[in-house]
PDB file of C-alpha atoms in Angstrom:
ATOM      1  CA  UNK L   1       3.326 -17.338  -0.419  1.00 54.00           C
ATOM      2  CA  UNK L   2       1.430 -20.861   0.019  1.00 58.00           C
ATOM      3  CA  UNK L   3      -1.905 -19.270  -0.668  1.00 58.00           C
ATOM      4  CA  UNK L   4      -0.809 -17.830  -4.204  1.00 57.00           C
ATOM      5  CA  UNK L   5       0.572 -21.347  -5.400  1.00 62.00           C
ATOM      6  CA  UNK L   6      -2.755 -23.164  -3.935  1.00 60.00           C
ATOM      7  CA  UNK L   7      -4.904 -20.855  -5.517  1.00 58.00           C
ATOM      8  CA  UNK L   8      -3.508 -21.429  -9.043  1.00 61.00           C
ATOM      9  CA  UNK L   9      -3.724 -25.016  -9.014  1.00 67.00           C
ATOM     10  CA  UNK L  10      -7.381 -25.807  -7.002  1.00 71.00           C
ATOM     11  CA  UNK L  11      -9.868 -27.320  -9.294  1.00 75.00           C
ATOM     12  CA  UNK L  12     -13.005 -25.293  -9.628  1.00 69.00           C
ATOM     13  CA  UNK L  13     -15.928 -26.333  -7.370  1.00 71.00           C
ATOM     14  CA  UNK L  14     -18.726 -28.326  -8.952  1.00 80.00           C
ATOM     15  CA  UNK L  15     -20.867 -25.627  -7.706  1.00 84.00           C
ATOM     16  CA  UNK L  16     -19.538 -22.704  -8.951  1.00 75.00           C
ATOM     17  CA  UNK L  17     -19.704 -20.988 -12.434  1.00 83.00           C
ATOM     18  CA  UNK L  18     -16.263 -20.465 -14.129  1.00 75.00           C
ATOM     19  CA  UNK L  19     -16.682 -16.880 -13.797  1.00 84.00           C
ATOM     20  CA  UNK L  20     -17.320 -17.148  -9.834  1.00 79.00           C
ATOM     21  CA  UNK L  21     -14.258 -19.370  -9.555  1.00 72.00           C
ATOM     22  CA  UNK L  22     -12.319 -16.649 -11.450  1.00 77.00           C
ATOM     23  CA  UNK L  23     -13.489 -14.271  -9.291  1.00 82.00           C
ATOM     24  CA  UNK L  24     -12.742 -16.116  -6.063  1.00 78.00           C
ATOM     25  CA  UNK L  25      -9.300 -17.035  -7.249  1.00 83.00           C
ATOM     26  CA  UNK L  26      -8.474 -13.242  -8.173  1.00 85.00           C
ATOM     27  CA  UNK L  27      -9.822 -12.364  -4.767  1.00 87.00           C
ATOM     28  CA  UNK L  28      -7.619 -14.624  -3.052  1.00 86.00           C
ATOM     29  CA  UNK L  29      -4.490 -13.458  -4.727  1.00 89.00           C
ATOM     30  CA  UNK L  30      -4.956 -10.109  -4.214  1.00 92.00           C
ATOM     31  CA  UNK L  31      -5.420 -10.764  -0.050  1.00 92.00           C
ATOM     32  CA  UNK L  32      -2.247 -12.704  -0.534  1.00 91.00           C
ATOM     33  CA  UNK L  33      -0.179 -10.054  -2.070  1.00 93.00           C
ATOM     34  CA  UNK L  34      -1.740  -7.510   0.142  1.00 96.00           C
ATOM     35  CA  UNK L  35      -0.347  -9.786   2.927  1.00 94.00           C
ATOM     36  CA  UNK L  36       2.953  -9.984   1.429  1.00 95.00           C
ATOM     37  CA  UNK L  37       3.284  -6.204   0.981  1.00 96.00           C
ATOM     38  CA  UNK L  38       2.245  -5.464   4.772  1.00 97.00           C
ATOM     39  CA  UNK L  39       4.527  -8.017   5.942  1.00 96.00           C
ATOM     40  CA  UNK L  40       7.624  -6.621   3.657  1.00 97.00           C
ATOM     41  CA  UNK L  41       6.825  -3.172   4.937  1.00 97.00           C
ATOM     42  CA  UNK L  42       7.064  -4.071   8.747  1.00 97.00           C
ATOM     43  CA  UNK L  43      10.308  -6.003   7.793  1.00 97.00           C
ATOM     44  CA  UNK L  44      11.598  -2.460   5.869  1.00 97.00           C
ATOM     45  CA  UNK L  45      11.577  -4.391   2.411  1.00 98.00           C
ATOM     46  CA  UNK L  46      10.332  -1.584   0.569  1.00 98.00           C
ATOM     47  CA  UNK L  47      11.255  -2.478  -2.747  1.00 98.00           C
ATOM     48  CA  UNK L  48       9.402  -6.043  -2.222  1.00 97.00           C
ATOM     49  CA  UNK L  49       6.419  -4.161  -0.780  1.00 97.00           C
ATOM     50  CA  UNK L  50       6.103  -1.725  -3.528  1.00 98.00           C
ATOM     51  CA  UNK L  51       6.329  -4.850  -6.127  1.00 97.00           C
ATOM     52  CA  UNK L  52       3.792  -6.671  -4.045  1.00 96.00           C
ATOM     53  CA  UNK L  53       1.265  -3.426  -3.977  1.00 97.00           C
ATOM     54  CA  UNK L  54       1.876  -3.055  -7.132  1.00 96.00           C
ATOM     55  CA  UNK L  55       0.793  -6.598  -8.545  1.00 95.00           C
ATOM     56  CA  UNK L  56      -2.114  -6.575  -6.373  1.00 96.00           C
ATOM     57  CA  UNK L  57      -3.327  -3.214  -7.702  1.00 96.00           C
ATOM     58  CA  UNK L  58      -3.190  -4.879 -11.294  1.00 96.00           C
ATOM     59  CA  UNK L  59      -5.767  -7.123  -9.967  1.00 94.00           C
ATOM     60  CA  UNK L  60      -8.367  -5.020  -8.581  1.00 94.00           C
ATOM     61  CA  UNK L  61     -10.970  -3.092 -10.185  1.00 91.00           C
ATOM     62  CA  UNK L  62     -10.482  -0.036  -7.629  1.00 94.00           C
ATOM     63  CA  UNK L  63      -7.513  -0.189  -5.017  1.00 95.00           C
ATOM     64  CA  UNK L  64      -9.077   0.671  -1.547  1.00 96.00           C
ATOM     65  CA  UNK L  65      -7.798   3.706   0.631  1.00 97.00           C
ATOM     66  CA  UNK L  66      -5.884   2.194   3.125  1.00 97.00           C
ATOM     67  CA  UNK L  67      -3.893  -0.136   0.436  1.00 97.00           C
ATOM     68  CA  UNK L  68      -2.904   3.197  -1.341  1.00 98.00           C
ATOM     69  CA  UNK L  69      -2.263   4.848   1.866  1.00 98.00           C
ATOM     70  CA  UNK L  70       0.290   1.842   2.957  1.00 97.00           C
ATOM     71  CA  UNK L  71       1.941   2.084  -0.884  1.00 98.00           C
ATOM     72  CA  UNK L  72       2.247   5.730  -0.124  1.00 98.00           C
ATOM     73  CA  UNK L  73       4.158   5.365   3.144  1.00 97.00           C
ATOM     74  CA  UNK L  74       6.132   2.583   1.235  1.00 98.00           C
ATOM     75  CA  UNK L  75       7.407   5.189  -1.530  1.00 97.00           C
ATOM     76  CA  UNK L  76       7.817   7.788   1.111  1.00 97.00           C
ATOM     77  CA  UNK L  77      10.164   5.422   3.126  1.00 96.00           C
ATOM     78  CA  UNK L  78      12.244   4.969   0.012  1.00 97.00           C
ATOM     79  CA  UNK L  79      12.322   8.980  -0.339  1.00 95.00           C
ATOM     80  CA  UNK L  80      10.301   8.327  -4.014  1.00 96.00           C
ATOM     81  CA  UNK L  81       8.254  11.690  -2.845  1.00 96.00           C
ATOM     82  CA  UNK L  82       6.729  11.978  -6.481  1.00 96.00           C
ATOM     83  CA  UNK L  83       5.231   8.393  -6.504  1.00 97.00           C
ATOM     84  CA  UNK L  84       4.412   8.986  -2.518  1.00 97.00           C
ATOM     85  CA  UNK L  85       2.443  12.243  -3.466  1.00 97.00           C
ATOM     86  CA  UNK L  86       0.523  10.914  -6.123  1.00 97.00           C
ATOM     87  CA  UNK L  87      -0.416   7.438  -4.731  1.00 97.00           C
ATOM     88  CA  UNK L  88      -1.430   9.459  -1.137  1.00 98.00           C
ATOM     89  CA  UNK L  89      -3.447  11.765  -3.057  1.00 98.00           C
ATOM     90  CA  UNK L  90      -5.317   8.781  -4.642  1.00 97.00           C
ATOM     91  CA  UNK L  91      -6.349   7.568  -1.055  1.00 97.00           C
ATOM     92  CA  UNK L  92      -7.339  10.954   0.101  1.00 97.00           C
ATOM     93  CA  UNK L  93      -9.924  10.573  -2.936  1.00 97.00           C
ATOM     94  CA  UNK L  94     -10.621   7.351  -2.189  1.00 96.00           C
ATOM     95  CA  UNK L  95     -12.300   8.231   1.063  1.00 96.00           C
ATOM     96  CA  UNK L  96      -8.922   8.586   3.113  1.00 96.00           C
ATOM     97  CA  UNK L  97      -7.889   6.419   6.569  1.00 96.00           C
ATOM     98  CA  UNK L  98      -9.707   7.585   9.117  1.00 96.00           C
ATOM     99  CA  UNK L  99      -7.616   7.162  12.636  1.00 95.00           C
ATOM    100  CA  UNK L 100      -8.012   8.823  16.367  1.00 95.00           C
ATOM    101  CA  UNK L 101      -5.404  10.771  18.347  1.00 93.00           C
ATOM    102  CA  UNK L 102      -4.443   9.086  21.846  1.00 94.00           C
ATOM    103  CA  UNK L 103      -7.226  11.590  22.932  1.00 95.00           C
ATOM    104  CA  UNK L 104      -9.642  10.256  20.885  1.00 95.00           C
ATOM    105  CA  UNK L 105      -9.767  13.334  18.135  1.00 96.00           C
ATOM    106  CA  UNK L 106     -10.463  12.003  14.555  1.00 96.00           C
ATOM    107  CA  UNK L 107      -7.291  12.263  12.135  1.00 96.00           C
ATOM    108  CA  UNK L 108      -7.109  11.544   8.720  1.00 97.00           C
ATOM    109  CA  UNK L 109      -3.889   9.551   8.103  1.00 97.00           C
ATOM    110  CA  UNK L 110      -3.557   9.713   4.375  1.00 97.00           C
ATOM    111  CA  UNK L 111      -3.965  13.442   4.478  1.00 96.00           C
ATOM    112  CA  UNK L 112      -1.540  13.705   7.365  1.00 97.00           C
ATOM    113  CA  UNK L 113       1.060  11.408   5.242  1.00 97.00           C
ATOM    114  CA  UNK L 114       0.280  13.557   1.995  1.00 97.00           C
ATOM    115  CA  UNK L 115       1.076  16.891   3.911  1.00 97.00           C
ATOM    116  CA  UNK L 116       4.494  15.371   5.641  1.00 96.00           C
ATOM    117  CA  UNK L 117       5.761  14.006   1.982  1.00 96.00           C
ATOM    118  CA  UNK L 118       4.891  17.466   0.539  1.00 96.00           C
ATOM    119  CA  UNK L 119       6.973  18.871   2.972  1.00 95.00           C
ATOM    120  CA  UNK L 120       9.719  16.328   2.523  1.00 94.00           C
ATOM    121  CA  UNK L 121       9.771  16.750  -1.126  1.00 92.00           C
ATOM    122  CA  UNK L 122      10.158  20.509  -0.913  1.00 92.00           C
ATOM    123  CA  UNK L 123      13.114  20.156   1.647  1.00 90.00           C
ATOM    124  CA  UNK L 124      14.767  18.041  -0.819  1.00 86.00           C
ATOM    125  CA  UNK L 125      14.086  20.322  -3.851  1.00 79.00           C
ATOM    126  CA  UNK L 126      16.539  21.601  -6.214  1.00 73.00           C
ATOM    127  CA  UNK L 127      18.012  24.332  -4.349  1.00 59.00           C
ATOM    128  CA  UNK L 128      19.792  21.560  -2.643  1.00 51.00           C
ATOM    129  CA  UNK L 129      21.032  19.940  -5.673  1.00 55.00           C
ATOM    130  CA  UNK L 130      20.065  16.322  -5.065  1.00 53.00           C
ATOM    131  CA  UNK L 131      16.397  14.828  -6.543  1.00 53.00           C
ATOM    132  CA  UNK L 132      13.902  13.259  -4.277  1.00 47.00           C
ATOM    133  CA  UNK L 133      15.766   9.863  -4.786  1.00 52.00           C
ATOM    134  CA  UNK L 134      18.571  10.943  -3.368  1.00 53.00           C
ATOM    135  CA  UNK L 135      17.570  12.730  -0.219  1.00 49.00           C
ATOM    136  CA  UNK L 136      17.911  10.536   2.851  1.00 50.00           C
ATOM    137  CA  UNK L 137      17.600  10.961   6.781  1.00 50.00           C
ATOM    138  CA  UNK L 138      13.622  12.240   6.938  1.00 50.00           C
ATOM    139  CA  UNK L 139      11.497  10.136   9.461  1.00 52.00           C
ATOM    140  CA  UNK L 140       8.609   9.139   7.808  1.00 52.00           C
ATOM    141  CA  UNK L 141       4.883  10.083   9.450  1.00 54.00           C
ATOM    142  CA  UNK L 142       4.071   8.389  12.417  1.00 53.00           C
ATOM    143  CA  UNK L 143       1.012   5.882  12.095  1.00 53.00           C
ATOM    144  CA  UNK L 144      -0.269   2.413  12.309  1.00 52.00           C
ATOM    145  CA  UNK L 145       0.405   1.086   8.694  1.00 49.00           C
ATOM    146  CA  UNK L 146      -0.625  -2.432   9.572  1.00 48.00           C
ATOM    147  CA  UNK L 147      -4.458  -1.394  10.186  1.00 46.00           C
ATOM    148  CA  UNK L 148      -4.542   2.484   9.363  1.00 44.00           C
ATOM    149  CA  UNK L 149      -5.107   2.938  13.094  1.00 39.00           C
ATOM    150  CA  UNK L 150      -3.517   6.248  14.893  1.00 38.00           C
ATOM    151  CA  UNK L 151      -0.192   6.055  16.433  1.00 40.00           C
ATOM    152  CA  UNK L 152       0.140   7.531  19.916  1.00 32.00           C
TER     153      UNK L 152
END
């Protein structure tokens, strides 16, 4: 991603303190990594998305609810239900992701996704002899991963 490469090579502007410049470069890297993660999600390259979200979160003081929600979906789509549950719970605790139904009623997408993952995790419980990592074929919750807006 070109912005990551350029951010590392750009010289500090004369009117910026070293601290300001470091903060700005960090913000650019976070934004680029989140964009790469979302692009990978849309391309169904979930391991790549997971890696980019993880790299972005390491640079952030506190990940935002929408990014946590998207990472939670990424884990869910990989059948990593324990990681999905923990991450979606963090998204809910961070304020959730608000959306609306087609009729205009409010929805809380992170909480909905969390409830869905918990059901999938229970369905894949040891009674089947499979771990959550082995389970395949479940549909992911319907929502707009690109903006946190509601699905129709």
